mmCIF file of C-alpha atoms in Angstrom:
data_model
loop_
_atom_site.group_PDB
_atom_site.id
_atom_site.type_symbol
_atom_site.label_atom_id
_atom_site.label_comp_id
_atom_site.label_asym_id
_atom_site.label_seq_id
_atom_site.Cartn_x
_atom_site.Cartn_y
_atom_site.Cartn_z
ATOM 1 C CA MET G 26 -33.630 -10.904 27.426
ATOM 2 C CA LEU G 27 -33.866 -7.272 26.321
ATOM 3 C CA LYS G 28 -30.948 -6.340 28.583
ATOM 4 C CA LYS G 29 -28.765 -9.087 27.064
ATOM 5 C CA THR G 30 -29.641 -7.994 23.527
ATOM 6 C CA LEU G 31 -28.944 -4.349 24.351
ATOM 7 C CA LEU G 32 -25.628 -5.251 26.001
ATOM 8 C CA ALA G 33 -24.597 -7.337 22.974
ATOM 9 C CA PHE G 34 -25.517 -4.461 20.648
ATOM 10 C CA ILE G 35 -23.458 -1.972 22.680
ATOM 11 C CA LEU G 36 -20.467 -4.305 22.722
ATOM 12 C CA VAL G 37 -20.653 -4.864 18.970
ATOM 13 C CA CYS G 38 -21.007 -1.130 18.262
ATOM 14 C CA SER G 39 -18.111 -0.245 20.524
ATOM 15 C CA PHE G 40 -15.924 -2.822 18.747
ATOM 16 C CA PHE G 41 -16.158 -1.260 15.279
ATOM 17 C CA PRO G 42 -14.581 2.175 15.907
ATOM 18 C CA LYS G 43 -11.749 0.588 17.865
ATOM 19 C CA SER G 44 -11.208 -1.991 15.147
ATOM 20 C CA PHE G 45 -11.130 0.701 12.445
ATOM 21 C CA GLY G 46 -8.519 2.671 14.403
ATOM 22 C CA GLN G 47 -6.470 -0.455 14.940
ATOM 23 C CA VAL G 48 -6.436 -1.171 11.212
ATOM 24 C CA GLU G 49 -5.313 2.364 10.397
ATOM 25 C CA SER G 50 -2.575 2.440 13.038
ATOM 26 C CA SER G 51 -1.357 -1.023 12.023
ATOM 27 C CA ILE G 52 -1.146 0.034 8.362
ATOM 28 C CA THR G 53 0.547 3.325 9.285
ATOM 29 C CA GLU G 54 3.223 1.456 11.209
ATOM 30 C CA ALA G 55 3.815 -1.027 8.379
ATOM 31 C CA ILE G 56 3.895 1.636 5.677
ATOM 32 C CA GLN G 57 6.735 3.394 7.489
ATOM 33 C CA GLY G 58 8.848 0.243 7.102
ATOM 34 C CA TYR G 59 7.847 -0.006 3.451
ATOM 35 C CA PHE G 60 8.789 3.656 2.834
ATOM 36 C CA TYR G 61 12.106 3.188 4.666
ATOM 37 C CA ALA G 62 12.977 0.156 2.535
ATOM 38 C CA GLN G 63 12.045 2.012 -0.662
ATOM 39 C CA LEU G 64 14.054 5.147 0.169
ATOM 40 C CA ASN G 65 17.132 3.199 1.250
ATOM 41 C CA GLN G 66 17.031 0.584 -1.510
ATOM 42 C CA ASP G 67 16.891 -2.131 1.147
ATOM 43 C CA TYR G 68 15.577 -4.783 -1.224
ATOM 44 C CA GLU G 69 15.574 -7.623 1.306
ATOM 45 C CA LEU G 70 13.407 -5.587 3.681
ATOM 46 C CA LEU G 71 11.257 -4.334 0.806
ATOM 47 C CA LEU G 72 10.553 -7.915 -0.287
ATOM 48 C CA ASP G 73 9.129 -8.572 3.175
ATOM 49 C CA TYR G 74 6.460 -5.921 2.455
ATOM 50 C CA ILE G 75 5.590 -6.944 -1.105
ATOM 51 C CA TYR G 76 2.510 -9.088 -1.562
ATOM 52 C CA PRO G 77 3.682 -12.734 -1.854
ATOM 53 C CA GLY G 78 1.630 -13.355 -5.002
ATOM 54 C CA LEU G 79 3.615 -10.649 -6.804
ATOM 55 C CA ILE G 80 6.881 -12.223 -5.726
ATOM 56 C CA GLU G 81 5.686 -15.617 -6.881
ATOM 57 C CA ASN G 82 4.570 -14.216 -10.266
ATOM 58 C CA ALA G 83 7.992 -12.589 -10.684
ATOM 59 C CA GLY G 84 9.703 -15.967 -10.289
ATOM 60 C CA GLY G 85 10.563 -15.849 -6.575
ATOM 61 C CA ARG G 86 12.385 -13.562 -4.167
ATOM 62 C CA GLU G 87 15.677 -13.444 -6.049
ATOM 63 C CA ALA G 88 13.978 -12.651 -9.367
ATOM 64 C CA MET G 89 11.860 -9.936 -7.744
ATOM 65 C CA LYS G 90 14.939 -8.495 -6.025
ATOM 66 C CA ASN G 91 16.728 -8.335 -9.383
ATOM 67 C CA THR G 92 13.695 -6.643 -10.949
ATOM 68 C CA LEU G 93 13.590 -4.038 -8.171
ATOM 69 C CA MET G 94 17.312 -3.383 -8.514
ATOM 70 C CA THR G 95 16.987 -3.010 -12.294
ATOM 71 C CA ILE G 96 14.100 -0.561 -11.948
ATOM 72 C CA HIS G 97 16.075 1.492 -9.441
ATOM 73 C CA GLN G 98 19.199 1.532 -11.622
ATOM 74 C CA ASN G 99 17.164 2.589 -14.667
ATOM 75 C CA GLN G 100 15.616 5.434 -12.690
ATOM 76 C CA LEU G 101 19.038 6.607 -11.506
ATOM 77 C CA LYS G 102 20.363 6.530 -15.097
ATOM 78 C CA LYS G 103 17.463 8.803 -16.080
ATOM 79 C CA GLY G 104 18.249 11.162 -13.195
ATOM 80 C CA ILE G 105 15.235 10.145 -11.104
ATOM 81 C CA LYS G 106 15.683 9.817 -7.336
ATOM 82 C CA VAL G 107 12.755 9.300 -4.951
ATOM 83 C CA ARG G 108 13.255 11.669 -2.027
ATOM 84 C CA GLU G 109 10.147 11.312 0.074
ATOM 85 C CA PHE G 110 6.952 9.369 0.635
ATOM 86 C CA LYS G 111 3.929 10.689 2.490
ATOM 87 C CA LEU G 112 0.869 8.857 3.714
ATOM 88 C CA ARG G 113 -2.393 10.648 2.886
ATOM 89 C CA GLU G 114 -5.886 10.253 4.278
ATOM 90 C CA PRO G 115 -8.276 8.532 4.317
ATOM 91 C CA ILE G 116 -7.330 4.871 4.488
ATOM 92 C CA GLN G 117 -10.318 2.790 3.426
ATOM 93 C CA HIS G 118 -10.559 -0.869 4.297
ATOM 94 C CA THR G 119 -12.821 -3.869 4.116
ATOM 95 C CA LYS G 120 -12.820 -7.470 5.236
ATOM 96 C CA VAL G 121 -12.712 -10.101 2.501
ATOM 97 C CA GLY G 122 -12.909 -13.601 3.918
ATOM 98 C CA VAL G 123 -10.028 -13.906 6.392
ATOM 99 C CA GLU G 124 -8.151 -10.982 4.818
ATOM 100 C CA ILE G 125 -8.328 -7.254 5.307
ATOM 101 C CA HIS G 126 -7.853 -5.166 2.157
ATOM 102 C CA ALA G 127 -7.129 -1.464 2.393
ATOM 103 C CA LEU G 128 -6.585 1.374 -0.055
ATOM 104 C CA VAL G 129 -3.701 3.484 1.197
ATOM 105 C CA PRO G 130 -3.261 6.859 -0.526
ATOM 106 C CA VAL G 131 0.380 7.929 -0.774
ATOM 107 C CA THR G 132 2.365 10.743 -2.323
ATOM 108 C CA SER G 133 5.897 10.325 -3.609
ATOM 109 C CA ILE G 134 8.227 13.205 -4.309
ATOM 110 C CA SER G 135 11.091 12.581 -6.715
ATOM 111 C CA LYS G 136 14.002 14.667 -7.900
ATOM 112 C CA VAL G 137 14.026 14.584 -11.687
ATOM 113 C CA PRO G 138 16.153 16.421 -14.239
ATOM 114 C CA GLY G 139 15.126 20.076 -14.100
ATOM 115 C CA GLY G 140 12.811 19.846 -11.133
ATOM 116 C CA GLN G 141 10.642 17.816 -8.831
ATOM 117 C CA LEU G 142 7.862 15.354 -9.597
ATOM 118 C CA THR G 143 4.997 14.814 -7.154
ATOM 119 C CA THR G 144 2.913 11.708 -7.738
ATOM 120 C CA GLU G 145 -0.270 10.715 -5.926
ATOM 121 C CA ASN G 146 -0.932 7.000 -5.980
ATOM 122 C CA ASN G 147 -2.619 4.290 -3.951
ATOM 123 C CA LEU G 148 -1.254 1.112 -2.491
ATOM 124 C CA ILE G 149 -3.363 -1.869 -1.634
ATOM 125 C CA ALA G 150 -2.518 -3.197 1.809
ATOM 126 C CA VAL G 151 -3.368 -6.838 2.541
ATOM 127 C CA SER G 152 -3.272 -8.627 5.871
ATOM 128 C CA GLU G 153 -4.970 -11.455 7.621
ATOM 129 C CA GLU G 154 -7.416 -10.764 10.442
ATOM 130 C CA GLY G 155 -4.772 -10.552 13.165
ATOM 131 C CA MET G 156 -2.959 -7.755 11.288
ATOM 132 C CA VAL G 157 0.405 -9.219 12.296
ATOM 133 C CA HIS G 158 1.950 -8.340 8.946
ATOM 134 C CA TRP G 159 0.867 -6.122 6.054
ATOM 135 C CA TYR G 160 1.803 -6.630 2.423
ATOM 136 C CA PHE G 161 1.572 -3.913 -0.202
ATOM 137 C CA ILE G 162 0.655 -3.857 -3.875
ATOM 138 C CA GLU G 163 1.428 -0.863 -6.104
ATOM 139 C CA THR G 164 -1.648 0.104 -8.127
ATOM 140 C CA THR G 165 0.106 2.090 -10.854
ATOM 141 C CA SER G 166 -0.706 -0.455 -13.560
ATOM 142 C CA LEU G 167 -3.845 -1.899 -11.946
ATOM 143 C CA ASP G 168 -7.485 -1.126 -12.575
ATOM 144 C CA GLU G 169 -10.799 -2.840 -11.911
ATOM 145 C CA ARG G 170 -10.348 -5.058 -15.001
ATOM 146 C CA ASN G 171 -7.006 -6.630 -14.046
ATOM 147 C CA ILE G 172 -6.709 -6.385 -10.265
ATOM 148 C CA GLN G 173 -7.904 -9.958 -9.682
ATOM 149 C CA LYS G 174 -4.906 -11.229 -11.642
ATOM 150 C CA VAL G 175 -2.791 -9.907 -8.777
ATOM 151 C CA LEU G 176 -5.166 -10.194 -5.827
ATOM 152 C CA GLU G 177 -7.570 -13.082 -6.423
ATOM 153 C CA ASN G 178 -9.756 -12.284 -3.395
ATOM 154 C CA TRP G 179 -10.430 -8.685 -4.482
ATOM 155 C CA ASN G 180 -14.211 -8.322 -4.268
ATOM 156 C CA GLY G 181 -14.671 -4.796 -5.615
ATOM 157 C CA SER G 182 -16.066 -3.380 -2.365
ATOM 158 C CA LEU G 183 -13.228 -0.844 -2.460
ATOM 159 C CA MET G 184 -12.998 1.181 -5.645
ATOM 160 C CA LEU G 185 -9.584 1.938 -7.084
ATOM 161 C CA PRO G 186 -9.428 5.714 -7.534
ATOM 162 C CA PHE G 187 -8.749 7.220 -10.938
ATOM 163 C CA LYS G 188 -5.085 7.752 -11.686
ATOM 164 C CA LYS G 189 -3.780 11.307 -11.393
ATOM 165 C CA ALA G 190 -1.087 12.741 -13.607
ATOM 166 C CA PRO G 191 2.160 13.571 -11.775
ATOM 167 C CA ILE G 192 2.836 17.248 -11.099
ATOM 168 C CA PHE G 193 6.160 18.663 -12.297
ATOM 169 C CA LYS G 194 7.643 21.662 -10.505
ATOM 170 C CA GLU G 195 10.564 23.237 -12.283
ATOM 171 C CA ASP G 196 13.750 24.105 -10.360
ATOM 172 C CA LYS G 197 14.296 27.797 -9.905
#
């Protein structure tokens, strides 16, 4: 009996580090597609990475696509062009029911009139247990008071980090 219990304990313990690494690598792979779609204004591909609840709240795929296009056009009119995205560490995650929620720290670098703007932000990644597909939620306008309006299952076990002001670096 003791041997069976010990064997079960070892198997369970060996599962967790592997599972954590699998979550991180799965998110890293998905975020590359998300970054690619963002940088190339591939709105159809980008919609595949946006959390379905956001698309539904926007009035469907076509309405969300139009919103994304409008945002991009407004940024271009202001002289803002996103040049690069970087994934930062650490990715934190938790299981909530049948979903996995993760906080994914990212940095975006944008060309703006007179210089460069570096912004640190977090995305929320959401997937079901099999991690077949990840969806992302921008947290720019989210905090602990309103996050459940976007992600009903959010249980607060992950804390949204405080927002950081963007850093402007003047052109030389």
